[in-house]
PDB file of C-alpha atoms in Angstrom:
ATOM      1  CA  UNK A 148      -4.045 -29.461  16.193  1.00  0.00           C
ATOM      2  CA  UNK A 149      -4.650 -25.454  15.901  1.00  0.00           C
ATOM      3  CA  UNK A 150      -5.292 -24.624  19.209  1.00  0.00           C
ATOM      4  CA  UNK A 151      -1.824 -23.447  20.605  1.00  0.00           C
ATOM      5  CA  UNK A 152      -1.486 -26.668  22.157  1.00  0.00           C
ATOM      6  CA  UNK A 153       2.529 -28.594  22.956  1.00  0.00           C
ATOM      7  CA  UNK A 154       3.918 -30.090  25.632  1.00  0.00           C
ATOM      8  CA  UNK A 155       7.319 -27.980  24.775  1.00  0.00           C
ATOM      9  CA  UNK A 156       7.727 -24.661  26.527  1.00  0.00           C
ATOM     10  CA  UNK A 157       8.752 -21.622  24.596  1.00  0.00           C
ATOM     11  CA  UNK A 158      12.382 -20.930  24.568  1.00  0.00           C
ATOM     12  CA  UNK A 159      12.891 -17.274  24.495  1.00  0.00           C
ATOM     13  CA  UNK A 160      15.865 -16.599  23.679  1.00  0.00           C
ATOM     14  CA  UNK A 161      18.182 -13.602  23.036  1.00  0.00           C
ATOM     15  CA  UNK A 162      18.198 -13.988  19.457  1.00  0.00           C
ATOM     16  CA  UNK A 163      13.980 -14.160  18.909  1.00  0.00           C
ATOM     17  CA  UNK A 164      14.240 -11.160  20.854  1.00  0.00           C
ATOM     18  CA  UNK A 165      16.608  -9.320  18.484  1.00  0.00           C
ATOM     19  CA  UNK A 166      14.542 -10.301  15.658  1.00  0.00           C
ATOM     20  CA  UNK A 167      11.615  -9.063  17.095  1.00  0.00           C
ATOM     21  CA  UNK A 168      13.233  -5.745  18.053  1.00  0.00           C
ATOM     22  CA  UNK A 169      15.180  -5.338  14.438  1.00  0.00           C
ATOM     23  CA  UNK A 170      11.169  -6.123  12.683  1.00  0.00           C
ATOM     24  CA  UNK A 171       9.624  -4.079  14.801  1.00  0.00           C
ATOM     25  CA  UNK A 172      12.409  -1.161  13.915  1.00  0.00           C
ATOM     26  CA  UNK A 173      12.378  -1.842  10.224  1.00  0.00           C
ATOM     27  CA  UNK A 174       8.424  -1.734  10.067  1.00  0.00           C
ATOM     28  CA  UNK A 175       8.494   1.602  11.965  1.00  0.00           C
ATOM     29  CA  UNK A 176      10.732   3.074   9.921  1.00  0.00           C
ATOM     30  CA  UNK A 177       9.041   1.687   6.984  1.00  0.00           C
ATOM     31  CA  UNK A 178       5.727   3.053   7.629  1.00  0.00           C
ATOM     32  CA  UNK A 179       7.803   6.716   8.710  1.00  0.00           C
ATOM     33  CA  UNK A 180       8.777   6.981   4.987  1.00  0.00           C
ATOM     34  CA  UNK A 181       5.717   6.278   3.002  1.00  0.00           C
ATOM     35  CA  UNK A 182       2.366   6.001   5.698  1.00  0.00           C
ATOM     36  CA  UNK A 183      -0.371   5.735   3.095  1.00  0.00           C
ATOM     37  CA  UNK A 184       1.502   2.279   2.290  1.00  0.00           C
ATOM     38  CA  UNK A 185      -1.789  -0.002   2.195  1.00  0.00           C
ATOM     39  CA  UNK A 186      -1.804  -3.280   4.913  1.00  0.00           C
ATOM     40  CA  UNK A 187      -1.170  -5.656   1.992  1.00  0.00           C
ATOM     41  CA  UNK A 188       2.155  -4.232   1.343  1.00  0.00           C
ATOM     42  CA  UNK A 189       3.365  -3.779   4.959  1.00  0.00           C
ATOM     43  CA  UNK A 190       5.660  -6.160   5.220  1.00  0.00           C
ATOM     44  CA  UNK A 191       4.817  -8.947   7.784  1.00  0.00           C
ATOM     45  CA  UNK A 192       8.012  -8.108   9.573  1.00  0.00           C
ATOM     46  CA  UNK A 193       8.403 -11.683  11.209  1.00  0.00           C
ATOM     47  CA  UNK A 194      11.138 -14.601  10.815  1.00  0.00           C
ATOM     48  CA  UNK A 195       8.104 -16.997  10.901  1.00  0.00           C
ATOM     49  CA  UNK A 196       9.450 -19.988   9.506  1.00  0.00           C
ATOM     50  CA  UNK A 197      11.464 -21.634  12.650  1.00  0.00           C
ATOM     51  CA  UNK A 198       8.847 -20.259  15.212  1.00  0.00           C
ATOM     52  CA  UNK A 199       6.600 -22.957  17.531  1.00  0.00           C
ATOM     53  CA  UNK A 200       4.110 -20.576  17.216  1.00  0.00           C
ATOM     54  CA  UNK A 201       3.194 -21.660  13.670  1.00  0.00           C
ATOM     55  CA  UNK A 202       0.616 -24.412  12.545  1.00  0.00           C
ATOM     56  CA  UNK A 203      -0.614 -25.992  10.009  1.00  0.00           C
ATOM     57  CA  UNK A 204      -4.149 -25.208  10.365  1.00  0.00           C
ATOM     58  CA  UNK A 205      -6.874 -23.344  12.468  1.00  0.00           C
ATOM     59  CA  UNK A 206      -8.308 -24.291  15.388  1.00  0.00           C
ATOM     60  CA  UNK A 207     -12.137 -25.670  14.440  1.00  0.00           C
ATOM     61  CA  UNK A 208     -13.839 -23.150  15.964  1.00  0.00           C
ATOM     62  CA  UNK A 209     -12.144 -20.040  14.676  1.00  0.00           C
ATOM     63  CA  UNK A 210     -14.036 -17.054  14.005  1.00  0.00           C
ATOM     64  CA  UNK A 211     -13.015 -14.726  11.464  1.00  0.00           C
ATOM     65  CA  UNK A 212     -13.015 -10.548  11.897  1.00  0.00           C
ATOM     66  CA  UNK A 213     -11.029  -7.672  10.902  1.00  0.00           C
ATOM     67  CA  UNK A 214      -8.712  -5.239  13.225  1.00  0.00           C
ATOM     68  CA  UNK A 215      -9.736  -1.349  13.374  1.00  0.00           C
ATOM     69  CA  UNK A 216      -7.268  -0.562  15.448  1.00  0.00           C
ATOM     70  CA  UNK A 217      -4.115  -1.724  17.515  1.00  0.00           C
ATOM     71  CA  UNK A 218      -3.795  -0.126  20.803  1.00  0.00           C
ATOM     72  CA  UNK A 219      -0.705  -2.096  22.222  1.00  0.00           C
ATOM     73  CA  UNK A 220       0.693  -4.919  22.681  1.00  0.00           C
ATOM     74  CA  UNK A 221      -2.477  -7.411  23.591  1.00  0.00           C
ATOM     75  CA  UNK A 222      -5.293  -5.019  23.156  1.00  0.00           C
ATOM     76  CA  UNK A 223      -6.997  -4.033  19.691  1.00  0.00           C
ATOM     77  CA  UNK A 224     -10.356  -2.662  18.300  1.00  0.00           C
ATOM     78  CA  UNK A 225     -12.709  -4.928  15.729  1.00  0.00           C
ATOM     79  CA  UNK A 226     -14.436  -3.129  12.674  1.00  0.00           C
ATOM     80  CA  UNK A 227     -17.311  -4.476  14.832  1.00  0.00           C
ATOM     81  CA  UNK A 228     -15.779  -2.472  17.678  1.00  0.00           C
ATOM     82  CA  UNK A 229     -15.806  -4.647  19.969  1.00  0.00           C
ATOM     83  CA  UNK A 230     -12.187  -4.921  21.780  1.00  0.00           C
ATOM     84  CA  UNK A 231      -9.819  -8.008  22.183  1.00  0.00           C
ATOM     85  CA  UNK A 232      -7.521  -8.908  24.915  1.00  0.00           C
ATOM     86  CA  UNK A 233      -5.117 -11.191  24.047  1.00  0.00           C
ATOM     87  CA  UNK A 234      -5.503 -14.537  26.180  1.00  0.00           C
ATOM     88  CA  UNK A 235      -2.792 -15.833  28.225  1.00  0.00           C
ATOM     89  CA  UNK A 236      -0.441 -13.021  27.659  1.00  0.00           C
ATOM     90  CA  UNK A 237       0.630  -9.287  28.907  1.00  0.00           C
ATOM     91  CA  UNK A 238       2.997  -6.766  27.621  1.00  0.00           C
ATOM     92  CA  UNK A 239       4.008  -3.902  28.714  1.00  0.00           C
ATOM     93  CA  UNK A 240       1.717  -0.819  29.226  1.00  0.00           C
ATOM     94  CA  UNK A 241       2.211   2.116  26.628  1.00  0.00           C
ATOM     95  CA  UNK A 242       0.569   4.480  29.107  1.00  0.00           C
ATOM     96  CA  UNK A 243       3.222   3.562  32.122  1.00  0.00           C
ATOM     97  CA  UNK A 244       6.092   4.158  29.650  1.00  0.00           C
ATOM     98  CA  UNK A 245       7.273   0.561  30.074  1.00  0.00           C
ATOM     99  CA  UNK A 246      10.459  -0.746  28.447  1.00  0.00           C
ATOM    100  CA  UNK A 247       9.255  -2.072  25.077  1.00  0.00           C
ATOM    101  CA  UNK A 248       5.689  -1.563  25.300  1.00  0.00           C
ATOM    102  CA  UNK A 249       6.516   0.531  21.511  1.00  0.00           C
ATOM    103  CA  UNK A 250       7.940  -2.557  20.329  1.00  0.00           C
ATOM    104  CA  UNK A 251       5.484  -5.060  21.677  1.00  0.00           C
ATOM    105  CA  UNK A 252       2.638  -2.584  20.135  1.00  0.00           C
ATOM    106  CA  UNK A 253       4.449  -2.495  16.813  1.00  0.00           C
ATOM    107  CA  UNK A 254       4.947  -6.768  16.783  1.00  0.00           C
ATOM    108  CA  UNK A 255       0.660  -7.017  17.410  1.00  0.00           C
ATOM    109  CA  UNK A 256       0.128  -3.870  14.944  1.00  0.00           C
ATOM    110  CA  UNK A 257       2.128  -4.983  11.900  1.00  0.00           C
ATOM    111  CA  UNK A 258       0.726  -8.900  12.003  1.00  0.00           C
ATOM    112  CA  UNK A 259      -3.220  -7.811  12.711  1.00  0.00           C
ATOM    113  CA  UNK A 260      -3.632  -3.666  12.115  1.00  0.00           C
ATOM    114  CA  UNK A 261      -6.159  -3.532   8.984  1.00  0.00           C
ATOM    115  CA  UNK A 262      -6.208  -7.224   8.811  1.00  0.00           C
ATOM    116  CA  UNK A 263      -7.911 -10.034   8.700  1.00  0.00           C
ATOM    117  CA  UNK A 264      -7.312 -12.271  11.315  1.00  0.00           C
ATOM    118  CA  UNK A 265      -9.004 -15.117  13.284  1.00  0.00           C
ATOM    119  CA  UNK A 266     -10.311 -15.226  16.913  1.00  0.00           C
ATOM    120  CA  UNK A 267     -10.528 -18.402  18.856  1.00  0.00           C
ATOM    121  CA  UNK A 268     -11.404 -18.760  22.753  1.00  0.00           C
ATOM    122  CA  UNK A 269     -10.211 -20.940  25.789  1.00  0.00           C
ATOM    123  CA  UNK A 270     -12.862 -23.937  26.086  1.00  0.00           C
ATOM    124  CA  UNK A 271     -14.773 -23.984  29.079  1.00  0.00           C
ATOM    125  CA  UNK A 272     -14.171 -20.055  29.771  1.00  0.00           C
ATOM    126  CA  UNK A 273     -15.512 -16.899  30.067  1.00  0.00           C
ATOM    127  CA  UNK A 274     -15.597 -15.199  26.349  1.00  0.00           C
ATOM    128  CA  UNK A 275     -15.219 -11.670  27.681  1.00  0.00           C
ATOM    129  CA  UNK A 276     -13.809 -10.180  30.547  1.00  0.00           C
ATOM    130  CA  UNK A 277     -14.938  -7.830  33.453  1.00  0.00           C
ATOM    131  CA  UNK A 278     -14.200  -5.006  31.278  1.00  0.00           C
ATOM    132  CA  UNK A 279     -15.906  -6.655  28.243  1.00  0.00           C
ATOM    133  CA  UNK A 280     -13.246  -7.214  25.707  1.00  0.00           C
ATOM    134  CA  UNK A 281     -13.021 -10.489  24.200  1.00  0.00           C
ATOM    135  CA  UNK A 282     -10.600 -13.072  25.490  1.00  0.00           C
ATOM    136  CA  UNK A 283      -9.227 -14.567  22.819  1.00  0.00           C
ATOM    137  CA  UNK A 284      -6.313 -16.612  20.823  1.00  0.00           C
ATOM    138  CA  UNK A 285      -5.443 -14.564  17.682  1.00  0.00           C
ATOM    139  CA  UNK A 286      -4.070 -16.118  14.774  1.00  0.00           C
ATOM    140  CA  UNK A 287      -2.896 -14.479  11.476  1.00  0.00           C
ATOM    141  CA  UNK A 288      -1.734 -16.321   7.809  1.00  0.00           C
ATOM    142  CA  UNK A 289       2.138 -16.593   7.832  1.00  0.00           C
ATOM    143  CA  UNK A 290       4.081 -15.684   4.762  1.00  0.00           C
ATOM    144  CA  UNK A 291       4.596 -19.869   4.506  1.00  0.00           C
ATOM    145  CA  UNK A 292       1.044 -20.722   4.346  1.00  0.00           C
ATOM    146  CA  UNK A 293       0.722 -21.544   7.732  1.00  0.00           C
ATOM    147  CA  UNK A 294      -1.231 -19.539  10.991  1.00  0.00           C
ATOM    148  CA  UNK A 295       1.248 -17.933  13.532  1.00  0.00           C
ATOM    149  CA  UNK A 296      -0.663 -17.745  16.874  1.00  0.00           C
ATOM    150  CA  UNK A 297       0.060 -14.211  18.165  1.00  0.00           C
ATOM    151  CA  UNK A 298      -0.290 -15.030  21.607  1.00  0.00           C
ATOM    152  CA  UNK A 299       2.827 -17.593  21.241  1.00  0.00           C
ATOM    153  CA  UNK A 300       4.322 -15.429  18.493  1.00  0.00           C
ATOM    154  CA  UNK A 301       4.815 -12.450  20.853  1.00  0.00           C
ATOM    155  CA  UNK A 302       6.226 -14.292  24.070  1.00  0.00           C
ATOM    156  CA  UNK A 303       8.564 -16.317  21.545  1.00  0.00           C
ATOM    157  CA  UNK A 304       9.591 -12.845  20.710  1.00  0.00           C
ATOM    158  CA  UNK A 305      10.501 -11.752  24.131  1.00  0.00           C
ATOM    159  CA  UNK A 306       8.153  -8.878  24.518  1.00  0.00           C
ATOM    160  CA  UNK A 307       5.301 -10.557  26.719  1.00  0.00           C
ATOM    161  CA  UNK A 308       4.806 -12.936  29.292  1.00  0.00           C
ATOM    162  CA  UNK A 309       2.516 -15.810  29.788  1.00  0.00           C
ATOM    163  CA  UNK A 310      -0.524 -14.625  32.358  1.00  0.00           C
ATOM    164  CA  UNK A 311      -2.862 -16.199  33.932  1.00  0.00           C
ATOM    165  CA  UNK A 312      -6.062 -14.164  34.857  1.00  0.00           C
ATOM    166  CA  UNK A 313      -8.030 -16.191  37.120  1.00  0.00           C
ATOM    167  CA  UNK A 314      -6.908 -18.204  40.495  1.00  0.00           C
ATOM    168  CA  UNK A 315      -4.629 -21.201  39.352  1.00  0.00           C
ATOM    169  CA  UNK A 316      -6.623 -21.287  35.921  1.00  0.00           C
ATOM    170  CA  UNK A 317      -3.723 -21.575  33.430  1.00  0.00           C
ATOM    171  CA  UNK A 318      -4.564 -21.314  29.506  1.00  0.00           C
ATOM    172  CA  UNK A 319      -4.727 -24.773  27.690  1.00  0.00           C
ATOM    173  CA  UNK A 320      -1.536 -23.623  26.129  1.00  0.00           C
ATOM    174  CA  UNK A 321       0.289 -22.685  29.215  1.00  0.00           C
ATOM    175  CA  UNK A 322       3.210 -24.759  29.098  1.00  0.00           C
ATOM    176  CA  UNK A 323       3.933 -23.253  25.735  1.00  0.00           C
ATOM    177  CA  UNK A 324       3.477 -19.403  26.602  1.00  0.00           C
TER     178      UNK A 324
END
């Protein structure tokens, strides 16, 4: 268990999406009114409790870091600096003014920005991509004691899609992105 694996498929459905919209809302407005408010009291702006995104544990091989910095959606900076690309997902593009690339930026950014979180990787893949970012499955503690995959979390949400980089290579997880 851990590794983002069910034979289930994610049901996105119009109310995850409004939650994900009305937490991403109340964190920006939130951080608007006091933005020296340290990470550990941001709140966690999720509903994670019913979502098939959570487990119980971490997968075996998970490696633990810290986020510098949240550039949207599935992309982020390391205190190492080295950059992550969220596996198996894509979200909108800030840069193309997209529909809900702000809110898909503020879901990754108020679960991983100045956090700790944990990186795990597709076996039997490439680790980094052509670009050299790190391909990775990022989890984060819930409020419930559990780990909410991020790359579930955010297509349960509505505001990415499942993705598949490579010809016909789907994710291990694909049938639940």
């Amino acid at each position: 268990m851990g590794q983002c694996l069910s034979s289930a498929t994610v049901p996105i459905m119009k109310e995850h999406f409004e939650e994900a919209i009305e937490d991403a809302l109340a964190t920006q407005e939130q951080q608007a009114g006091n933005e020296n408010s340290s990470p550990q009291h941001r709140p966690q702006g999720g509903r994670h409790d019913k979502s098939a995104a959570l487990y119980a544990s971490l997968p075996s091989d998970a490696e633990k870091h810290e986020v510098r910095n949240v550039y949207d959606g599935d992309t982020f900076t390391l205190t190492n600096e080295k950059r992550v690309r969220l596996l198996g997902i894509d979200t909108p593009e800030i840069k193309e003014q997209q529909p809900f690339a702000q809110e898909a930026k503020a879901y990754t950014k108020d679960r991983c920005n100045k956090r700790e979180v944990h990186l795990s990787f597709e076996p039997g893949s490439e680790r980094e991509d052509h670009y050299g970012r790190l391909l990775c499955y990022v989890w984060v503690s819930a409020d419930n004691g559990k780990h909410l995959c991020i790359n579930e979390g955010i297509v349960e949400a509505g505001l990415a899609r499942a993705y598949t980089p490579g010809k016909g290579k789907e994710p291990h997880n694909w049938e639940k992105l």
